[in-house]
Short mmCIF file of C-alpha atoms and ligand atoms in Angstrom, two decimals:
data_model
loop_
_atom_site.label_atom_id
_atom_site.label_comp_id
_atom_site.label_asym_id
_atom_site.label_seq_id
_atom_site.Cartn_x
_atom_site.Cartn_y
_atom_site.Cartn_z
CA UNK A 1 0.00 0.00 0.00
CA UNK A 2 1.38 3.37 -1.05
CA UNK A 3 0.59 6.38 1.16
CA UNK A 4 1.11 10.07 0.44
CA UNK A 5 1.82 11.54 3.88
CA UNK A 6 1.62 15.16 5.03
CA UNK A 7 2.97 16.77 8.23
CA UNK A 8 2.52 20.46 9.13
CA UNK A 9 1.77 20.53 12.86
CA UNK A 10 4.46 23.04 13.86
CA UNK A 11 7.34 24.66 11.97
CA UNK A 12 8.26 21.97 9.46
CA UNK A 13 6.29 21.32 6.29
CA UNK A 14 6.86 17.74 5.14
CA UNK A 15 5.51 15.41 2.45
CA UNK A 16 6.55 11.78 1.98
CA UNK A 17 5.65 8.66 0.03
CA UNK A 18 5.64 5.56 2.24
CA UNK A 19 5.15 1.92 1.22
CA UNK A 20 3.41 -0.53 3.60
CA UNK A 21 4.21 1.60 6.66
CA UNK A 22 7.87 0.66 6.58
CA UNK A 23 9.67 2.05 3.55
CA UNK A 24 10.02 5.78 2.81
CA UNK A 25 10.38 6.28 -0.94
CA UNK A 26 10.85 10.02 -0.44
CA UNK A 27 10.60 12.51 2.43
CA UNK A 28 10.80 16.21 1.60
CA UNK A 29 11.02 18.67 4.49
CA UNK A 30 10.93 22.46 4.37
CA UNK A 31 12.18 23.80 7.70
CA UNK A 32 11.07 27.24 8.90
CA UNK A 33 13.90 27.82 11.38
CA UNK A 34 14.97 30.91 9.41
CA UNK A 35 11.49 32.45 9.90
CA UNK A 36 11.27 31.87 13.66
CA UNK A 37 14.83 32.18 14.95
CA UNK A 38 14.55 35.97 15.02
CA UNK A 39 11.80 35.61 17.67
CA UNK A 40 13.43 32.79 19.69
CA UNK A 41 10.39 30.54 19.16
CA UNK A 42 7.65 29.60 16.72
CA UNK A 43 5.26 32.41 15.70
CA UNK A 44 2.02 30.57 14.79
CA UNK A 45 0.76 32.99 12.11
CA UNK A 46 4.10 33.00 10.31
CA UNK A 47 4.23 29.19 10.49
CA UNK A 48 0.83 28.69 8.81
CA UNK A 49 1.66 31.19 6.10
CA UNK A 50 4.93 29.45 5.27
CA UNK A 51 3.17 26.04 5.20
CA UNK A 52 0.62 27.41 2.72
CA UNK A 53 3.36 28.88 0.55
CA UNK A 54 5.40 25.72 0.16
CA UNK A 55 3.17 22.65 0.56
CA UNK A 56 2.19 22.24 -3.12
CA UNK A 57 5.74 22.50 -4.46
CA UNK A 58 6.96 20.17 -1.70
CA UNK A 59 4.34 17.54 -2.59
CA UNK A 60 5.30 17.73 -6.27
CA UNK A 61 8.94 17.21 -5.31
CA UNK A 62 8.12 14.29 -2.99
CA UNK A 63 6.21 12.50 -5.77
CA UNK A 64 9.01 13.17 -8.26
CA UNK A 65 11.75 11.92 -5.89
CA UNK A 66 9.80 8.75 -5.04
CA UNK A 67 9.67 7.73 -8.71
CA UNK A 68 5.98 6.78 -8.48
CA UNK A 69 2.99 8.01 -10.53
CA UNK A 70 0.17 9.77 -8.64
CA UNK A 71 -2.33 7.13 -9.82
CA UNK A 72 -0.35 4.57 -7.77
CA UNK A 73 -1.19 6.37 -4.49
CA UNK A 74 -3.65 4.31 -2.40
CA UNK A 75 -4.37 6.76 0.45
CA UNK A 76 -3.42 10.15 1.89
CA UNK A 77 -2.35 10.35 5.56
CA UNK A 78 -2.09 13.63 7.42
CA UNK A 79 -1.31 14.88 10.93
CA UNK A 80 -4.70 16.02 12.27
CA UNK A 81 -3.70 16.58 15.95
CA UNK A 82 -2.12 17.89 18.11
CA UNK A 83 -0.28 21.04 17.03
CA UNK A 84 -0.70 24.68 16.07
CA UNK A 85 -4.24 24.82 14.73
CA UNK A 86 -3.49 27.12 11.78
CA UNK A 87 -0.53 24.96 10.75
CA UNK A 88 -2.52 21.72 11.05
CA UNK A 89 -5.34 23.18 8.96
CA UNK A 90 -3.02 23.96 6.04
CA UNK A 91 -1.78 20.36 5.89
CA UNK A 92 -5.22 18.88 6.44
CA UNK A 93 -6.75 21.11 3.76
CA UNK A 94 -4.09 20.01 1.32
CA UNK A 95 -4.50 16.33 2.29
CA UNK A 96 -8.27 16.50 1.85
CA UNK A 97 -7.91 18.06 -1.58
CA UNK A 98 -5.32 15.44 -2.59
CA UNK A 99 -7.47 12.53 -1.30
CA UNK A 100 -10.55 13.92 -3.02
CA UNK A 101 -8.73 14.56 -6.30
CA UNK A 102 -7.08 11.13 -6.33
CA UNK A 103 -10.27 9.39 -5.19
CA UNK A 104 -8.50 7.66 -2.25
CA UNK A 105 -9.16 7.49 1.53
CA UNK A 106 -7.98 10.17 3.98
CA UNK A 107 -6.26 8.87 7.12
CA UNK A 108 -5.89 11.23 10.11
CA UNK A 109 -2.76 10.59 12.20
CA UNK A 110 -1.90 11.66 15.75
CA UNK A 111 1.45 13.46 15.72
CA UNK A 112 2.79 11.63 18.81
CA UNK A 113 1.92 8.24 17.35
CA UNK A 114 3.73 9.42 14.22
CA UNK A 115 6.91 10.09 16.23
CA UNK A 116 6.77 6.54 17.58
CA UNK A 117 6.18 5.17 14.06
CA UNK A 118 9.47 6.70 12.90
CA UNK A 119 10.93 3.58 14.54
CA UNK A 120 8.91 1.30 12.21
CA UNK A 121 10.89 2.79 9.34
CA UNK A 122 14.23 2.68 11.14
CA UNK A 123 13.69 -0.84 12.55
CA UNK A 124 11.72 -3.09 10.13
CA UNK A 125 11.56 -5.84 12.78
CA UNK A 126 10.01 -3.66 15.51
CA UNK A 127 6.48 -4.61 16.58
CA UNK A 128 4.38 -3.67 19.65
CA UNK A 129 4.08 -4.19 22.57
CA UNK A 130 6.65 -1.73 23.90
CA UNK A 131 7.08 1.28 26.16
CA UNK A 132 7.40 4.58 24.26
CA UNK A 133 8.90 7.81 25.52
CA UNK A 134 8.06 10.71 23.20
CA UNK A 135 10.07 13.86 23.88
CA UNK A 136 9.73 16.89 21.65
CA UNK A 137 9.18 20.64 21.75
CA UNK A 138 5.53 20.19 22.68
CA UNK A 139 5.39 16.81 24.43
CA UNK A 140 7.09 14.63 27.02
CA UNK A 141 5.07 11.48 27.70
CA UNK A 142 5.39 7.79 28.44
CA UNK A 143 3.06 5.27 26.81
CA UNK A 144 2.43 1.59 26.90
CA UNK A 145 1.89 0.73 23.23
CA UNK A 146 0.04 -2.57 23.28
CA UNK A 147 -0.70 -2.55 19.55
CA UNK A 148 -0.02 -0.22 16.59
CA UNK A 149 -3.14 1.83 17.38
CA UNK A 150 -3.59 1.05 21.07
CA UNK A 151 -1.92 3.53 23.42
CA UNK A 152 -2.14 3.86 27.19
CA UNK A 153 -0.60 6.94 28.84
CA UNK A 154 1.75 6.05 31.70
CA UNK A 155 3.06 9.50 32.57
CA UNK A 156 3.21 13.08 31.26
CA UNK A 157 5.00 16.30 32.00
CA UNK A 158 3.01 18.46 34.39
CA UNK A 159 4.33 21.67 32.88
CA UNK A 160 6.93 22.24 30.12
CA UNK A 161 8.05 19.67 27.56
CA UNK A 162 11.74 18.68 27.58
CA UNK A 163 12.37 20.30 24.17
CA UNK A 164 10.65 23.50 25.29
CA UNK A 165 12.99 23.56 28.30
CA UNK A 166 16.02 23.40 25.94
CA UNK A 167 14.50 26.11 23.71
CA UNK A 168 13.61 28.52 26.54
CA UNK A 169 17.01 28.08 28.25
CA UNK A 170 18.78 28.84 24.95
CA UNK A 171 16.65 31.93 24.51
CA UNK A 172 17.51 33.11 28.05
CA UNK A 173 21.20 32.65 27.23
CA UNK A 174 20.81 34.42 23.87
CA UNK A 175 22.11 31.33 22.08
CA UNK A 176 19.49 31.10 19.31
CA UNK A 177 16.69 28.75 18.26
CA UNK A 178 16.03 25.84 18.45
CA UNK A 179 17.90 25.34 21.73
CA UNK A 180 18.18 21.54 21.75
CA UNK A 181 20.75 21.12 18.97
CA UNK A 182 22.64 24.23 20.17
CA UNK A 183 23.05 22.87 23.73
CA UNK A 184 23.82 19.42 22.34
CA UNK A 185 26.75 20.81 20.31
CA UNK A 186 27.97 23.07 23.13
CA UNK A 187 27.87 20.24 25.67
CA UNK A 188 30.52 18.18 23.88
CA UNK A 189 33.57 18.08 26.12
CA UNK A 190 31.79 20.11 28.84
CA UNK A 191 31.92 19.08 32.51
CA UNK A 192 28.41 17.90 33.57
CA UNK A 193 29.20 18.53 37.25
CA UNK A 194 30.18 22.18 36.57
CA UNK A 195 26.77 23.64 37.55
CA UNK A 196 24.56 21.69 40.01
CA UNK A 197 20.99 21.43 38.70
CA UNK A 198 17.79 20.95 40.75
CA UNK A 199 15.68 17.79 40.61
CA UNK A 200 11.90 18.06 40.54
CA UNK A 201 10.15 16.43 43.49
CA UNK A 202 6.68 15.31 42.45
CA UNK A 203 4.06 13.52 44.45
CA UNK A 204 1.61 11.11 42.82
CA UNK A 205 2.39 9.24 39.59
CA UNK A 206 6.15 8.42 39.61
CA UNK A 207 6.19 8.52 35.78
CA UNK A 208 5.01 12.14 35.60
CA UNK A 209 7.69 14.74 34.91
CA UNK A 210 8.32 18.45 35.45
CA UNK A 211 10.82 20.65 33.61
CA UNK A 212 9.72 24.16 34.61
CA UNK A 213 11.99 24.19 37.69
CA UNK A 214 15.05 23.40 35.55
CA UNK A 215 14.03 26.07 33.04
CA UNK A 216 13.63 28.70 35.78
CA UNK A 217 16.93 27.65 37.37
CA UNK A 218 18.71 28.14 34.03
CA UNK A 219 17.09 31.56 33.49
CA UNK A 220 18.12 32.69 37.02
CA UNK A 221 21.66 31.36 36.63
CA UNK A 222 22.08 33.20 33.33
CA UNK A 223 20.51 36.47 34.58
CA UNK A 224 22.55 36.48 37.81
CA UNK A 225 25.80 35.91 35.87
CA UNK A 226 24.87 38.73 33.49
CA UNK A 227 24.13 41.14 36.35
CA UNK A 228 27.42 40.32 38.07
CA UNK A 229 29.29 40.62 34.77
CA UNK A 230 30.49 37.01 35.12
CA UNK A 231 31.36 34.86 32.14
CA UNK A 232 29.60 31.49 32.23
CA UNK A 233 31.41 28.33 31.15
CA UNK A 234 28.95 27.60 28.33
CA UNK A 235 30.27 24.09 27.65
CA UNK A 236 29.96 23.18 31.33
CA UNK A 237 26.52 24.80 31.52
CA UNK A 238 25.27 22.90 28.44
CA UNK A 239 26.66 19.60 29.75
CA UNK A 240 25.20 20.12 33.26
CA UNK A 241 21.81 21.11 31.85
CA UNK A 242 21.67 18.32 29.24
CA UNK A 243 22.60 15.73 31.82
CA UNK A 244 19.91 17.04 34.21
CA UNK A 245 17.15 16.89 31.56
CA UNK A 246 18.22 13.41 30.42
CA UNK A 247 18.45 12.12 34.01
CA UNK A 248 14.75 12.95 34.51
CA UNK A 249 13.85 11.06 31.34
CA UNK A 250 16.00 7.95 31.64
CA UNK A 251 15.32 7.27 35.32
CA UNK A 252 11.58 7.23 34.53
CA UNK A 253 12.08 5.15 31.41
CA UNK A 254 13.77 2.48 33.51
CA UNK A 255 10.87 2.70 36.01
CA UNK A 256 8.32 2.38 33.17
CA UNK A 257 10.05 -0.80 31.97
CA UNK A 258 9.90 -2.29 35.47
CA UNK A 259 6.28 -1.22 35.96
CA UNK A 260 5.00 -2.72 32.67
CA UNK A 261 7.26 -5.78 32.53
CA UNK A 262 7.79 -5.11 28.80
CA UNK A 263 11.14 -5.81 27.15
CA UNK A 264 11.25 -3.21 24.35
CA UNK A 265 11.60 0.58 24.70
CA UNK A 266 11.16 3.24 22.01
CA UNK A 267 12.48 6.77 22.51
CA UNK A 268 11.29 9.20 19.82
CA UNK A 269 10.62 12.89 19.05
CA UNK A 270 12.96 15.80 18.39
CA UNK A 271 14.79 15.50 21.73
CA UNK A 272 15.60 11.82 20.99
CA UNK A 273 18.34 13.21 18.70
CA UNK A 274 20.15 14.42 21.85
CA UNK A 275 23.50 12.71 22.32
CA UNK A 276 23.24 12.68 26.16
CA UNK A 277 19.81 11.09 26.00
CA UNK A 278 20.92 8.46 23.48
CA UNK A 279 23.84 7.49 25.65
CA UNK A 280 22.10 7.67 29.02
CA UNK A 281 19.09 5.65 27.74
CA UNK A 282 21.43 2.94 26.42
CA UNK A 283 23.37 2.94 29.72
CA UNK A 284 20.19 2.80 31.84
CA UNK A 285 18.56 -0.07 29.94
CA UNK A 286 21.25 -2.67 29.24
CA UNK A 287 18.83 -5.57 29.76
CA UNK A 288 16.14 -4.22 27.36
CA UNK A 289 15.93 -3.73 23.57
CA UNK A 290 16.16 0.00 22.92
CA UNK A 291 14.90 1.60 19.69
CA UNK A 292 15.74 5.21 18.87
CA UNK A 293 15.28 6.58 15.32
CA UNK A 294 18.30 8.09 13.58
CA UNK A 295 18.52 11.87 14.08
CA UNK A 296 17.01 12.45 10.61
CA UNK A 297 13.77 10.75 11.77
CA UNK A 298 13.63 12.23 15.29
CA UNK A 299 12.42 15.71 14.31
CA UNK A 300 9.16 16.31 12.49
CA UNK A 301 8.96 14.51 9.14
CA UNK A 302 6.24 12.99 6.98
CA UNK A 303 7.55 9.42 6.64
CA UNK A 304 6.58 8.83 10.27
CA UNK A 305 3.04 10.00 9.46
CA UNK A 306 2.89 7.65 6.47
CA UNK A 307 4.15 4.79 8.66
CA UNK A 308 1.50 5.31 11.36
CA UNK A 309 -1.12 6.09 8.71
CA UNK A 310 -0.69 2.58 7.31
CA UNK A 311 -1.52 0.98 10.68
CA UNK A 312 -4.43 3.39 11.30
CA UNK A 313 -5.81 2.36 7.88
CA UNK A 314 -5.47 -1.35 8.73
CA UNK A 315 -7.42 -0.62 11.95
CA UNK A 316 -10.20 1.00 9.88
CA UNK A 317 -9.52 4.55 11.09
CA UNK A 318 -10.37 6.44 7.89
CA UNK A 319 -11.68 10.02 8.03
CA UNK A 320 -14.20 11.84 5.87
CA UNK A 321 -14.11 15.30 4.28
CA UNK A 322 -15.73 16.76 7.41
CA UNK A 323 -12.72 15.76 9.56
CA UNK A 324 -11.34 18.67 11.61
CA UNK A 325 -7.89 19.36 13.03
CA UNK A 326 -7.48 19.54 16.82
CA UNK A 327 -4.88 21.60 18.65
CA UNK A 328 -4.80 19.13 21.52
CA UNK A 329 -5.81 15.51 21.83
CA UNK A 330 -4.42 12.66 23.96
CA UNK A 331 -2.50 10.02 22.01
CA UNK A 332 -4.63 7.25 23.46
CA UNK A 333 -7.76 8.71 21.86
CA UNK A 334 -8.82 7.71 18.31
CA UNK A 335 -9.05 10.62 15.85
CA UNK A 336 -12.05 9.18 14.00
O1 KG4 B 401 9.61 16.64 17.34
P1 KG4 B 401 10.01 18.02 17.03
O2 KG4 B 401 10.73 18.30 15.75
O3 KG4 B 401 8.77 18.99 17.08
C1 KG4 B 401 7.73 18.85 18.00
O4 KG4 B 401 6.87 17.96 17.82
O5 KG4 B 401 7.77 19.63 18.99
O6 KG4 B 401 10.90 18.50 18.27
C2 KG4 B 401 11.48 19.77 18.28
C3 KG4 B 401 12.19 19.91 19.60
C4 KG4 B 401 12.73 21.29 19.86
O7 KG4 B 401 12.38 21.69 21.16
C5 KG4 B 401 14.25 21.11 19.73
O8 KG4 B 401 15.00 22.02 20.54
C6 KG4 B 401 14.42 19.69 20.18
O9 KG4 B 401 13.31 19.00 19.65
N1 KG4 B 401 15.67 19.07 19.70
C7 KG4 B 401 16.67 18.67 20.52
C8 KG4 B 401 17.72 18.21 19.68
N2 KG4 B 401 17.31 18.34 18.39
C9 KG4 B 401 16.05 18.88 18.42
N3 KG4 B 401 16.77 18.67 21.86
C10 KG4 B 401 17.90 18.22 22.41
N4 KG4 B 401 18.97 17.79 21.67
C11 KG4 B 401 18.92 17.75 20.33
N5 KG4 B 401 19.97 17.31 19.62
ZN1 ZN B 402 7.00 16.52 16.60
#
């Protein structure tokens, strides 16, 4: 089955052609970092406008690079939730028009499930059940994935997402946007014990997380240094901060494995590209099978949407032309 897949939930427009949920024949991505870096974060109105400007040309390129003819496309899959509503609507509008014009079904896909499905492309042998940790600019959540379309939430962040914490700390330090890759690069060779970082103490669900304390600590540290005219050791700061964020994630991932008794763990989403997280997850889970997509499939892309779209289609989750985008929606809820 050949799926034309569309992703436009935030600041990347992407179109891909995916065969049987596992093979990406093409994946074209237009990043908007240049538009948003001036503001230190995504400006929703500018994001939707850029999606609208480039989605048609991107789709033409994706079809061309895949080497297929449009009459070979069996379905159109599209991120329908969650995300910036204006951005989602551009992709969904395009996907509806493409599905209608080609006379094929429209498959709505949950963005978080898409991030997990990036691993189906990277690891052809991977099948549920497994524990999934999805960490991105908008989400930090643990799931028990019992089947391709069956999700159970195990824990969530109570405030900021891990990626957002990287982005806001980079903005406070005047380092640019997005903060994750900037801190990742800076942290190489830095001393992770250089700046002690706080640990969140949460009552209730031990798999819930909190990153707002770390973010505030970073902002205070940077402001205080500025006011005193002190020069921060940026490599040490990046290493200390990266280690602190990753410690929160990997300690809970190990707890989620013990709690569920499952043997496979998936770590996906933009922050999964982080070198500290990749290493600390591998170190923390030596007795489990760990699946992390290559960096190229960690950030937003459309192959992951085509991969999950295939399994949503097999489960009969096909949407009609009245389908609407949703800015928020839990990953364990069906979209149609
Ligand atoms: O999955 P994604 O592309 O978009 C969302 O769904 O949010 O994730 C983007 C997030 C940003 O916060 C970015 O700073 C972070 O992923 N990120 C990283 C790295 N690369 C991207 N965070 C830490 N280390 C990285 N290498
Ligand atoms: Zn994402």
